[in-house]
Amino acid sequence: MRKLSMLLVPGLVSMALAAGPMLTSAYAAGSDEPSPPPKSDSSAKKGKKKSSSISDPKFLAAYRTAYTTIYDGHDYTSAIGQLKSLERADVADVADVANLIGYSYRKLGDYQSSKVYYEIALKDDPNHVRTWQYYGLWQLEQGNREQAQYHLNKIASLAGTDSSEYRSLAAALDKPTGATLVY
């Protein structure tokens, strides 16, 4: 039995990691679902290397469950609960988790809670591109076009103007004030 579990667990982790790239096509401008976290966004913090929770099978399974709750079920309230269960001081991917919690609160119209979680994500990882994108969309929803432009410029400096995050926020900024944002 022990031999079987030693073979099964790495195989399941490998399958889950292999499935990740298939999910990367969803991003805020073209879809109503958040993107899964990039593998490298949260791997370094303040110059120190830290291990990603993505290598932890329990974390990966719980994160994917929460992601599916958002992506497939659009059940943001349940996803918030699932993601909050991942909030631990030893989770290396705090920015990824906090960003999705912020996204979920934003989708529920709880802008104050959304802002709190976006700021937690950026405190954990000031270079977390998706948080800059989603927080920029939050800024637009609040009517803060200048702040959204600041977020766009930050994304350009971090990921370039050809990144999906930049294109998404730029497209939203191109819409006239008061236009309905689809993301």
C-alpha angles and dihedrals in degrees: 000000000000091000091051093052091047088057098037100052097053089045092053092047090050091051092049092049091047090052092055097079090055089062097051096087094079115089136158102266099051100033146033091234129085120240122250113254118274114247093242106039096093103025095103130042126183092342094306123114114232129182118253120242085224086086090059107088093206092052092045093051093047092045092050090049091053091044091052090049088058099035101042104018102035084215098146096169093057091043091055090055092047093048094046088057085063093054104110131140090242095054106110093198097063091135093054093048095043091047092055091046088052090048091051093049089049091052088052090051094247095133097169093055090043091055092049092055095044088054091049089053093050092045089054094044117010089189096055099133098194091053090053088051097047093041088050089055088048088054091053092050088053091050093250099136094161091054090046088053089051089053090049091052090049090053090049090054093047105037107008133246093282094062118111090237092056093045091048096052093039090054090050091049090051090063117093119261110276094024116137110257117222113199 
